[in-house]
Coordinates of C-alpha atoms and ligand atoms in Angstrom, one line a residue:
M1 CA -38.6 5.5 152.0
S2 CA -39.0 7.0 154.8
K3 CA -37.0 9.3 157.1
N4 CA -35.8 6.3 158.7
D5 CA -35.1 4.4 156.2
V6 CA -32.9 6.7 154.7
F7 CA -30.9 7.1 157.7
E8 CA -30.3 2.9 158.1
Q9 CA -29.1 2.8 154.7
R10 CA -26.6 5.2 155.4
K11 CA -25.3 3.6 158.6
K12 CA -25.2 0.5 156.5
A13 CA -23.4 2.0 153.4
L14 CA -20.8 3.5 156.0
Q15 CA -20.6 0.6 158.5
L16 CA -19.8 -1.5 154.5
M17 CA -17.1 0.8 153.8
E18 CA -15.4 0.5 157.2
D19 CA -15.7 -3.4 156.7
N20 CA -14.0 -3.4 153.6
A21 CA -11.3 -0.6 154.5
V22 CA -10.2 -2.4 158.3
V23 CA -9.3 -5.0 156.2
K24 CA -7.3 -3.8 153.5
Q25 CA -5.5 -1.0 155.7
H26 CA -4.7 -3.9 158.6
L27 CA -3.3 -6.6 155.7
K28 CA -0.5 -3.3 155.3
G29 CA -0.1 -2.4 159.0
K30 CA -1.8 0.7 158.6
L31 CA -5.1 2.3 160.9
T32 CA -7.7 3.2 158.8
A33 CA -9.2 6.6 158.9
R34 CA -11.6 6.2 160.8
E35 CA -9.6 4.7 163.7
R36 CA -6.9 7.6 163.2
I37 CA -9.5 9.9 163.8
T38 CA -10.3 7.7 167.1
V39 CA -6.5 8.0 168.2
L40 CA -6.7 12.0 167.5
F41 CA -9.6 13.1 169.4
D42 CA -10.8 12.4 173.1
E43 CA -13.0 9.9 173.0
G44 CA -16.7 10.7 171.7
T45 CA -15.9 14.2 170.9
F46 CA -15.6 13.7 166.7
F47 CA -18.0 15.5 164.9
E48 CA -17.9 14.3 160.9
F49 CA -19.7 16.6 158.3
D50 CA -19.9 15.8 155.0
A51 CA -19.7 11.9 155.2
F52 CA -22.1 11.7 152.0
N53 CA -21.1 14.0 149.4
E54 CA -20.9 12.6 146.3
P55 CA -17.9 11.7 144.2
A56 CA -17.4 13.5 141.0
H57 CA -18.0 11.2 138.0
S58 CA -15.4 10.6 136.0
S59 CA -15.3 10.4 132.4
L60 CA -12.5 8.3 132.0
S61 CA -12.9 4.9 133.8
G62 CA -16.3 4.7 134.9
K63 CA -14.5 4.1 137.9
Q64 CA -16.1 6.2 140.8
S65 CA -15.2 6.4 144.5
S66 CA -17.9 5.6 147.1
F67 CA -19.9 8.4 149.9
G68 CA -17.5 11.0 151.0
D69 CA -15.1 10.4 148.3
G70 CA -12.6 8.9 150.3
V71 CA -12.0 11.3 152.8
V72 CA -13.2 12.0 156.2
V73 CA -13.7 15.3 157.6
G74 CA -14.8 17.2 160.8
R75 CA -13.7 18.3 164.0
G76 CA -13.3 17.5 167.2
L77 CA -11.6 17.9 171.0
V78 CA -7.7 17.4 172.0
Q79 CA -7.5 18.1 175.8
G80 CA -11.0 19.5 175.8
R81 CA -9.9 21.6 173.0
S82 CA -11.7 22.6 169.8
V83 CA -9.6 21.1 166.6
F84 CA -10.4 20.0 163.0
A85 CA -9.3 17.4 161.0
Y86 CA -9.4 15.2 157.9
A87 CA -8.5 12.1 157.0
Q88 CA -7.6 10.4 153.9
D89 CA -9.4 6.9 153.1
F90 CA -6.6 5.1 151.2
T91 CA -9.2 2.6 150.5
V92 CA -10.9 4.3 148.2
M93 CA -9.5 4.7 144.8
G94 CA -5.9 5.1 146.9
G95 CA -7.1 8.0 149.0
S96 CA -6.2 10.2 145.4
L97 CA -7.7 13.3 145.7
G98 CA -11.0 14.0 143.4
F99 CA -12.8 17.1 143.3
T100 CA -15.1 16.6 146.5
H101 CA -12.5 14.7 148.3
G102 CA -10.7 18.1 147.7
S103 CA -13.2 20.6 148.4
K104 CA -14.1 18.5 151.6
I105 CA -10.8 19.5 152.7
A106 CA -10.8 22.9 151.8
K107 CA -14.1 23.4 153.6
V108 CA -12.5 21.9 156.6
Q109 CA -9.5 24.1 156.4
E110 CA -12.2 27.0 155.9
M111 CA -13.6 26.2 158.9
A112 CA -10.6 25.8 160.8
L113 CA -9.2 29.3 160.2
K114 CA -13.1 30.9 160.6
L115 CA -12.8 29.5 164.0
G116 CA -9.4 29.9 165.4
A117 CA -8.8 26.5 165.5
P118 CA -5.7 24.0 164.2
I119 CA -5.9 21.4 162.0
V120 CA -4.7 18.2 161.4
G121 CA -4.2 16.4 157.9
L122 CA -4.2 12.9 158.1
I123 CA -2.4 12.1 154.9
D124 CA -2.7 8.4 153.2
S125 CA -3.0 9.1 149.2
G126 CA -1.8 8.5 145.7
G127 CA -2.5 12.0 144.7
A128 CA -4.4 13.7 142.3
R129 CA -6.7 11.5 140.9
I130 CA -5.6 10.6 137.7
Q131 CA -8.9 10.1 136.0
E132 CA -10.5 13.9 137.2
G133 CA -7.5 15.5 135.0
M134 CA -7.5 19.2 135.9
K135 CA -10.1 19.3 138.3
S136 CA -8.2 17.4 141.0
L137 CA -5.0 19.8 140.1
A138 CA -7.5 22.8 141.1
A139 CA -8.6 21.3 144.0
Y140 CA -4.8 20.8 145.6
A141 CA -4.2 23.9 144.4
T142 CA -7.2 25.4 146.6
I143 CA -5.9 23.7 149.5
F144 CA -2.3 24.9 148.8
R145 CA -3.3 28.4 149.4
N146 CA -5.8 27.7 152.4
N147 CA -2.7 26.8 153.9
V148 CA -0.6 29.5 153.0
R149 CA -3.8 32.0 153.8
S150 CA -4.3 29.9 157.8
S151 CA 0.1 30.3 158.1
G152 CA 0.6 31.8 161.3
I153 CA -2.9 31.8 162.3
I154 CA -4.0 28.9 163.3
P155 CA -1.5 25.6 163.7
Q156 CA -1.1 23.7 161.1
I157 CA -0.2 19.7 161.5
S158 CA 0.3 17.0 158.7
I159 CA 0.6 13.6 159.7
I160 CA 2.3 11.3 157.0
L161 CA 0.3 7.7 157.2
G162 CA 0.7 6.4 153.8
P163 CA 2.1 7.8 150.4
A164 CA 2.0 11.7 149.9
A165 CA 3.4 11.8 146.2
G166 CA 4.3 13.9 143.6
G167 CA 2.6 17.5 143.9
A168 CA 0.5 15.9 146.8
V169 CA 3.6 17.1 149.1
Y170 CA 3.3 20.3 149.2
S171 CA 0.1 20.7 151.6
P172 CA 2.4 19.1 154.1
A173 CA 5.7 21.1 153.3
L174 CA 3.3 24.3 153.5
T175 CA 2.0 23.3 157.1
D176 CA 3.6 23.9 160.4
F177 CA 4.4 20.3 161.7
V178 CA 5.1 17.0 159.4
F179 CA 5.2 13.9 161.5
M180 CA 5.8 10.6 159.9
T181 CA 5.9 7.0 160.2
N182 CA 8.9 4.5 159.8
Q183 CA 8.2 2.1 156.6
T184 CA 4.6 3.2 155.9
S185 CA 5.0 6.4 155.2
Y186 CA 6.8 7.6 152.5
M187 CA 7.1 11.5 150.3
F188 CA 8.7 12.2 147.1
V189 CA 8.0 14.9 144.2
T190 CA 8.4 11.7 142.0
G191 CA 8.7 8.2 142.8
P192 CA 11.6 5.4 142.2
D193 CA 10.6 4.6 138.8
V194 CA 10.9 7.9 137.7
V195 CA 14.4 8.0 139.9
K196 CA 15.4 5.3 137.7
E197 CA 14.0 6.3 134.2
V198 CA 15.7 9.6 134.4
L199 CA 18.8 8.9 136.3
N200 CA 19.5 5.0 136.9
Q201 CA 19.4 5.1 140.0
D202 CA 18.0 2.1 142.2
I203 CA 16.2 3.2 145.5
D204 CA 13.1 1.9 146.8
M205 CA 10.2 3.8 148.3
E206 CA 11.8 4.3 151.9
G207 CA 15.0 5.0 151.1
L208 CA 14.4 7.3 148.7
G209 CA 11.6 9.4 150.6
G210 CA 10.8 7.7 153.5
G211 CA 10.2 8.8 157.8
N212 CA 13.9 8.2 158.9
V213 CA 15.2 9.8 155.5
H214 CA 12.7 13.1 156.0
A215 CA 13.2 13.2 159.5
S216 CA 17.3 13.1 159.5
K217 CA 18.5 13.8 156.5
S218 CA 16.2 16.5 154.0
G219 CA 14.1 18.0 157.3
V220 CA 10.9 18.0 155.9
A221 CA 9.6 15.8 158.5
H222 CA 9.5 17.1 162.2
F223 CA 8.9 14.1 164.2
V224 CA 9.2 10.1 162.9
Y225 CA 7.8 7.3 165.2
D226 CA 7.7 3.8 164.7
D227 CA 3.8 3.5 164.5
E228 CA 0.3 5.2 164.0
E229 CA -0.7 5.6 167.5
H230 CA 2.2 7.0 168.5
A231 CA 2.7 9.8 165.7
I232 CA -0.8 10.5 166.2
M233 CA -0.3 10.6 169.7
Y234 CA 2.9 12.9 170.0
A235 CA 0.7 15.2 168.0
R236 CA -1.9 15.4 170.7
K237 CA 1.1 16.3 172.7
L238 CA 2.2 18.7 170.5
L239 CA -0.6 20.5 170.4
S240 CA -1.0 20.2 174.7
Y241 CA 2.2 23.1 174.4
L242 CA 0.1 25.3 171.6
P243 CA -2.3 28.3 171.6
S244 CA -5.3 27.5 169.3
N245 CA -4.5 30.4 167.3
N246 CA -2.3 33.2 167.2
F247 CA -4.6 35.5 169.8
D248 CA -5.4 32.8 171.9
P249 CA -3.8 32.7 175.1
M250 CA -1.4 29.9 175.8
P251 CA -2.4 26.6 177.1
I252 CA -1.4 26.9 181.2
S253 CA -0.3 23.2 182.9
T254 CA -1.5 24.0 187.1
N255 CA 0.9 20.7 187.6
V256 CA 4.7 22.7 188.0
Q257 CA 6.9 20.1 189.1
F258 CA 10.7 20.6 188.7
Y259 CA 13.7 18.9 189.6
E260 CA 14.7 21.2 192.9
T261 CA 17.7 19.2 194.2
R262 CA 19.1 19.2 191.0
Q263 CA 19.9 22.6 190.3
D264 CA 23.3 22.9 191.8
F265 CA 23.9 20.1 189.1
L266 CA 24.6 23.4 187.1
D267 CA 27.4 25.1 189.0
N268 CA 29.4 22.1 187.8
I269 CA 28.3 20.8 184.6
I270 CA 30.4 22.9 182.3
P271 CA 34.1 20.8 181.7
D272 CA 36.9 22.7 182.4
D273 CA 38.1 21.9 179.3
A274 CA 36.7 24.6 177.0
N275 CA 37.0 22.6 173.9
R276 CA 35.3 19.3 175.6
P277 CA 31.8 18.7 175.1
Y278 CA 28.5 18.0 177.1
D279 CA 25.4 17.6 176.6
M280 CA 22.9 20.7 176.4
K281 CA 20.1 18.5 176.8
D282 CA 20.8 17.9 180.3
I283 CA 20.7 21.4 180.9
I284 CA 17.3 22.2 179.1
N285 CA 16.1 19.3 181.6
I286 CA 17.1 20.9 184.9
L287 CA 16.2 24.3 183.8
V288 CA 12.3 23.4 181.9
D289 CA 9.5 22.0 184.0
K290 CA 10.0 18.3 185.0
D291 CA 9.8 15.9 181.7
T292 CA 8.1 18.9 179.5
F293 CA 11.0 18.8 176.9
F294 CA 9.4 18.3 173.5
E295 CA 12.0 18.6 171.0
V296 CA 11.2 19.8 167.6
H297 CA 13.3 18.4 164.9
E298 CA 15.3 15.5 166.9
K299 CA 17.0 14.0 164.1
F300 CA 18.1 17.0 161.7
A301 CA 20.7 19.3 162.1
Q302 CA 21.8 17.9 165.7
N303 CA 24.0 20.7 166.5
I304 CA 21.7 23.1 167.1
L305 CA 18.3 22.0 169.5
V306 CA 14.9 23.5 169.0
G307 CA 11.3 22.3 170.9
F308 CA 8.9 23.3 173.2
A309 CA 8.9 23.1 177.3
R310 CA 7.1 24.5 180.2
L311 CA 8.6 27.0 182.5
D312 CA 6.8 26.9 185.4
G313 CA 3.6 25.8 183.7
K314 CA 3.6 27.8 180.8
T315 CA 5.1 27.3 177.1
I316 CA 8.0 28.5 176.1
G317 CA 10.4 27.7 173.0
I318 CA 13.9 26.6 173.0
V319 CA 16.8 27.4 170.8
A320 CA 20.2 26.1 171.4
N321 CA 23.0 25.2 170.4
Q322 CA 24.4 21.8 171.2
P323 CA 27.9 21.4 171.8
K324 CA 27.7 17.8 171.9
V325 CA 27.8 17.6 167.8
M326 CA 29.9 19.3 165.2
A327 CA 31.2 21.9 168.7
G328 CA 27.4 23.7 168.2
T329 CA 28.9 25.3 165.0
L330 CA 26.0 26.7 163.0
D331 CA 25.7 25.3 159.7
I332 CA 23.6 26.1 156.9
N333 CA 20.7 23.3 158.1
A334 CA 21.1 23.9 161.5
S335 CA 20.1 27.7 160.7
V336 CA 17.2 26.8 158.3
K337 CA 15.9 24.5 161.6
G338 CA 16.4 27.5 164.4
A339 CA 14.9 30.3 162.0
R340 CA 12.0 28.1 161.2
F341 CA 11.5 27.5 164.7
V342 CA 12.1 30.9 165.6
R343 CA 9.4 32.4 163.2
F344 CA 6.4 29.8 164.6
C345 CA 7.1 30.7 168.2
D346 CA 7.5 34.2 167.2
A347 CA 3.9 34.1 165.1
Y348 CA 1.9 31.8 168.1
N349 CA 3.9 34.1 170.8
I350 CA 5.5 32.0 172.3
P351 CA 8.2 33.5 174.5
L352 CA 11.9 32.0 173.4
L353 CA 14.5 30.8 175.3
I354 CA 17.9 30.8 174.0
L355 CA 20.9 28.8 175.5
E356 CA 24.2 29.4 173.8
D357 CA 27.5 27.9 173.4
V358 CA 28.6 28.5 169.6
P359 CA 32.3 28.4 168.6
G360 CA 31.2 30.4 165.0
F361 CA 29.8 29.3 161.8
L362 CA 30.6 25.9 160.1
P363 CA 33.9 26.6 158.0
G364 CA 34.8 24.9 154.6
T365 CA 34.2 25.2 150.4
E366 CA 31.2 22.9 150.9
Q367 CA 29.2 25.3 153.5
E368 CA 30.2 28.6 151.4
H369 CA 29.4 27.1 148.5
S370 CA 25.7 26.0 149.5
G371 CA 25.1 29.2 150.6
I372 CA 25.9 29.3 154.6
I373 CA 26.0 33.3 153.8
R374 CA 22.2 32.9 152.6
N375 CA 21.4 30.7 155.1
G376 CA 22.6 31.7 158.0
A377 CA 20.8 34.8 157.5
K378 CA 17.6 33.5 158.0
L379 CA 18.3 33.1 161.6
L380 CA 19.7 36.8 161.6
Y381 CA 16.3 37.5 160.3
A382 CA 14.3 35.0 162.1
F383 CA 16.0 36.9 165.5
C384 CA 15.9 40.3 164.6
E385 CA 12.1 40.2 163.6
A386 CA 10.7 38.3 166.8
T387 CA 9.1 40.4 168.6
V388 CA 8.1 37.8 171.4
P389 CA 10.0 38.3 174.7
K390 CA 13.7 36.5 174.5
I391 CA 15.6 36.0 176.9
T392 CA 19.3 34.0 175.8
V393 CA 22.1 32.7 178.5
I394 CA 25.4 32.4 177.0
I395 CA 26.6 28.8 178.9
R396 CA 29.7 29.1 177.5
K397 CA 31.3 30.1 173.6
A398 CA 29.8 32.7 172.2
Y399 CA 32.0 34.2 169.6
G400 CA 31.9 36.5 166.2
G401 CA 28.7 36.5 164.0
A402 CA 27.4 33.7 165.9
Y403 CA 27.5 35.6 169.1
I404 CA 25.4 38.3 167.4
V405 CA 23.1 35.8 165.2
M406 CA 21.7 33.7 168.5
S407 CA 19.7 36.6 169.7
S408 CA 22.8 38.9 171.2
K409 CA 21.5 42.0 172.9
N410 CA 21.6 44.5 169.7
T411 CA 19.5 42.3 167.9
G412 CA 16.4 42.9 170.4
G413 CA 17.0 40.5 172.8
D414 CA 15.0 41.5 176.0
F415 CA 17.2 39.7 178.7
N416 CA 20.8 38.5 177.7
F417 CA 22.6 36.7 180.9
A418 CA 26.0 35.0 181.2
W419 CA 27.2 32.4 182.9
P420 CA 30.5 32.4 184.6
S421 CA 32.0 30.2 182.2
A422 CA 31.0 32.3 179.4
E423 CA 33.2 33.7 176.7
I424 CA 32.2 36.3 174.5
A425 CA 34.4 37.7 171.8
V426 CA 35.0 38.1 168.3
M427 CA 37.0 34.8 167.9
G428 CA 38.4 31.8 170.1
P429 CA 41.6 32.7 172.0
A430 CA 43.4 30.0 169.7
G431 CA 42.4 32.6 166.2
A432 CA 42.9 35.8 168.0
I433 CA 46.1 35.8 169.6
K434 CA 47.7 34.3 166.3
I435 CA 46.4 37.2 164.7
V436 CA 46.7 39.6 167.2
N437 CA 50.4 38.8 168.4
R438 CA 51.9 37.4 164.7
A439 CA 54.8 38.9 165.6
E440 CA 55.0 38.0 169.5
L441 CA 55.1 34.5 168.9
A442 CA 56.9 34.2 165.5
K443 CA 59.6 36.0 168.0
S444 CA 59.0 33.4 171.2
D445 CA 62.0 30.4 171.9
N446 CA 59.1 28.9 173.4
K447 CA 56.4 29.4 171.6
A448 CA 53.8 26.9 172.9
E449 CA 54.3 28.4 176.7
L450 CA 53.9 31.8 175.2
E451 CA 50.7 30.9 173.6
K452 CA 48.6 29.7 176.7
I453 CA 50.0 32.8 178.6
L454 CA 48.3 34.6 175.9
T455 CA 45.5 32.5 175.8
E456 CA 44.8 32.9 179.9
K457 CA 45.2 37.0 179.3
Y458 CA 42.8 36.8 176.5
K459 CA 40.3 34.8 178.3
N460 CA 40.3 37.0 181.6
E461 CA 40.6 40.4 179.4
I462 CA 38.8 40.5 176.8
A463 CA 36.6 37.3 176.4
N464 CA 35.0 37.1 179.6
P465 CA 31.3 37.9 180.8
Y466 CA 32.4 40.3 182.9
K467 CA 33.2 42.8 180.1
A468 CA 30.4 42.3 178.1
E469 CA 28.2 43.0 182.0
E470 CA 30.2 46.6 181.7
V471 CA 29.1 47.5 178.7
G472 CA 25.8 46.4 178.7
L473 CA 25.6 43.9 176.3
I474 CA 25.3 41.1 179.1
D475 CA 22.6 41.8 181.4
E476 CA 23.6 40.0 184.4
V477 CA 26.3 37.0 185.1
I478 CA 24.5 34.7 187.0
I479 CA 25.0 31.8 189.1
P480 CA 24.1 28.5 186.9
S481 CA 22.3 27.1 189.9
D482 CA 20.1 30.5 190.1
T483 CA 19.5 29.9 186.1
R484 CA 15.4 28.2 186.4
K485 CA 14.3 31.4 189.0
I486 CA 15.9 33.9 186.9
L487 CA 14.3 33.0 183.8
I488 CA 10.7 32.7 185.3
T489 CA 11.1 35.8 187.1
A490 CA 12.2 37.6 183.8
F491 CA 9.5 35.8 181.7
E492 CA 7.3 37.2 184.6
V493 CA 8.5 40.7 184.1
L494 CA 8.5 40.7 180.1
S495 CA 5.1 38.9 180.0
N496 CA 3.8 42.3 179.2
K497 CA 5.9 43.1 176.4
Q498 CA 4.9 45.7 173.9
Y499 CA 6.1 46.2 170.6
S500 CA 5.7 48.4 167.9
A501 CA 7.3 47.2 164.4
P502 CA 7.0 50.0 161.0
E503 CA 3.8 49.1 158.9
R504 CA 4.7 47.0 156.0
K505 CA 3.2 45.0 153.8
H506 CA 5.6 42.0 154.9
G507 CA 9.5 41.6 155.1
S508 CA 11.5 40.1 152.5
I509 CA 13.2 37.0 154.2
P510 CA 16.5 36.2 152.6
L511 CA 14.9 32.8 150.8
Ligands
LIG1 C1 -6.4 7.6 140.1 C2 -5.7 5.8 142.4 C3 -4.1 6.8 141.8 C4 -4.4 8.1 141.7 C5 -4.3 5.4 143.3 N1 -4.6 4.8 142.9 N2 -3.1 6.2 142.9 N3 -6.6 6.3 141.2 N4 -5.9 8.8 141.5 N5 -3.2 8.8 141.7 C6 -5.6 3.6 142.9 C7 -5.1 2.2 142.1 O1 -5.9 2.4 140.9 C8 -5.7 1.0 142.8 O2 -7.2 1.1 142.7 C9 -5.5 1.8 144.5 O3 -5.4 3.1 144.2 C10 -4.5 1.6 145.0 O4 -3.0 1.7 144.4 P1 -2.3 0.9 144.6 O5 -0.9 0.9 143.5 O6 -2.7 -0.7 144.4 O7 -1.7 0.9 145.9 P2 -0.1 0.4 146.2 O8 0.7 -0.7 145.7 O9 0.0 0.2 147.6 O10 0.8 2.0 145.0 C11 0.4 3.1 146.1 C12 1.1 4.0 145.4 C13 0.5 4.0 143.8 C14 2.3 4.2 145.8 C15 0.7 5.6 145.9 O11 -0.8 3.8 143.8 C16 1.3 5.3 142.7 O12 2.1 4.9 142.1 N6 -0.2 5.6 142.5 C17 0.0 6.6 141.8 C18 0.6 8.2 142.5 C19 1.0 9.5 141.4 O13 1.9 9.3 140.8 N7 0.2 10.1 142.1 C20 -0.4 11.1 141.2 C21 1.2 12.7 141.1 S1 0.8 13.9 140.7 P3 -7.4 -0.3 142.1 O14 -9.0 -0.3 142.0 O15 -6.6 -1.1 142.0 O16 -7.3 -0.7 144.0 C22 0.1 14.6 141.9 C23 0.0 15.7 141.3 C24 -0.4 17.1 142.4 O17 -0.2 13.9 143.0 C25 -0.4 18.3 142.2 C26 -0.6 19.2 143.1 C27 -0.2 20.7 142.4

């Protein structure tokens, strides 16, 4: 057989696989592995390798997968930058991970790490290939180890577009961001049948581990979309904010637009009544470059907001309390969500902006018994540990332990600003006067009136931002409408930030 014949035969084999795959996948409302790759990469840039790797032989069923063993791997460009990817093909033995399949993924992971480029996994798999037994488990273990080795060096993104079951969920879980789709993707350690058998509970796959469940309840998924194209396109968008690796510079946008005329809105955006909520997203959207706020974990722990944005064209990470949800209190989920985001930004040198309006940690037995102490400590640890430029703006409430946690000056905040509406103290006025003025209040004939007077006095004499400024815990009280301008200058000032930390293997974060 001539070289040309071999070439033609291989092309035909690939085409046949593709034709079968198209029908099967489309019938389920899903794309094929190669179609997904096409959506992910800039047109015509994908360079595939290992397409003809032979599958391992199995003794169990005689069944064998086809060329490439059910996974497409390679490298392409996303907005002109190098990105590696693998896409599992469910039409080949359910996308199950055999030895060859796993080795291909491990190889592309290792190349991405060696070459300092992000990696995207397009996952659609029935998990470990049963016929290959331990070999497929070993292949998974290699993939997990590679995930951990790459963590903090190259961004890793998982896009779940079908099943991810059993131990197979742990590769996505080890990556930085998980995307899912509604109705067509699901993740669980044990499926509905096992749940029925062990617990006698009836639940379907969507209810147990569908996209919405993981985006809103478990927090496993950072993003969920209605269809595959959107999920993949938004993964491209996410990549546009990130550096390729922990040493590369951040991508900078030269097309800077912002809401110039809306800056004045900020002077009146905080309600007169300190207990009235407002939407922190309105503040974020006015401050950052137009339409650049890209929220992460939008549906999970909505009392805290995290996400990327651009300020004067440069990527920043934002962590903000959301007074609209649970008054912006910090609970377990919010603490863990915030901590993870802060650590990601720190690993990739993304400066942090903290917008603060937090009355405290959420009280209650449920939170205490579930470990708010242990989990709240994660956020505290993450902010203390982060060495990227950190700028905090106290918008309104900043009370007690929650004030300290949210990147206060003494945890290493580089610039800590406050709006005139800021209230900074050990606790809010209501609680404080009940303790400090207990005797006085007990004796009073007009308790309500006295409470009003004491509250005003407390706000004026103790909880106001000028007191914090006097002792250097606030660098400056700023006019809200000047905030964007000040932030741009402050981040520019901090752009040369140098740091040195004591030598150690790694810290021991309270997991
Ligand atoms: C081999 C598999 C397979 C697997 C699916 N297939 N999963 N082959 N190993 N793990 C094959 C099926 O036999 C079938 O082959 C084809 O893929 C499509 O599967 P269907 O069941 O027809 O598809 P569907 O109805 O959509 O169901 C998808 C599914 C189901 C929910 C994923 O296939 C399933 O439950 N699979 C097993 C999941 C699982 O338990 N995996 C092991 C998890 S433990 P034919 O020839 O009929 O088309 C694990 C350990 C990892 O992964 C540990 C890492 C530490």
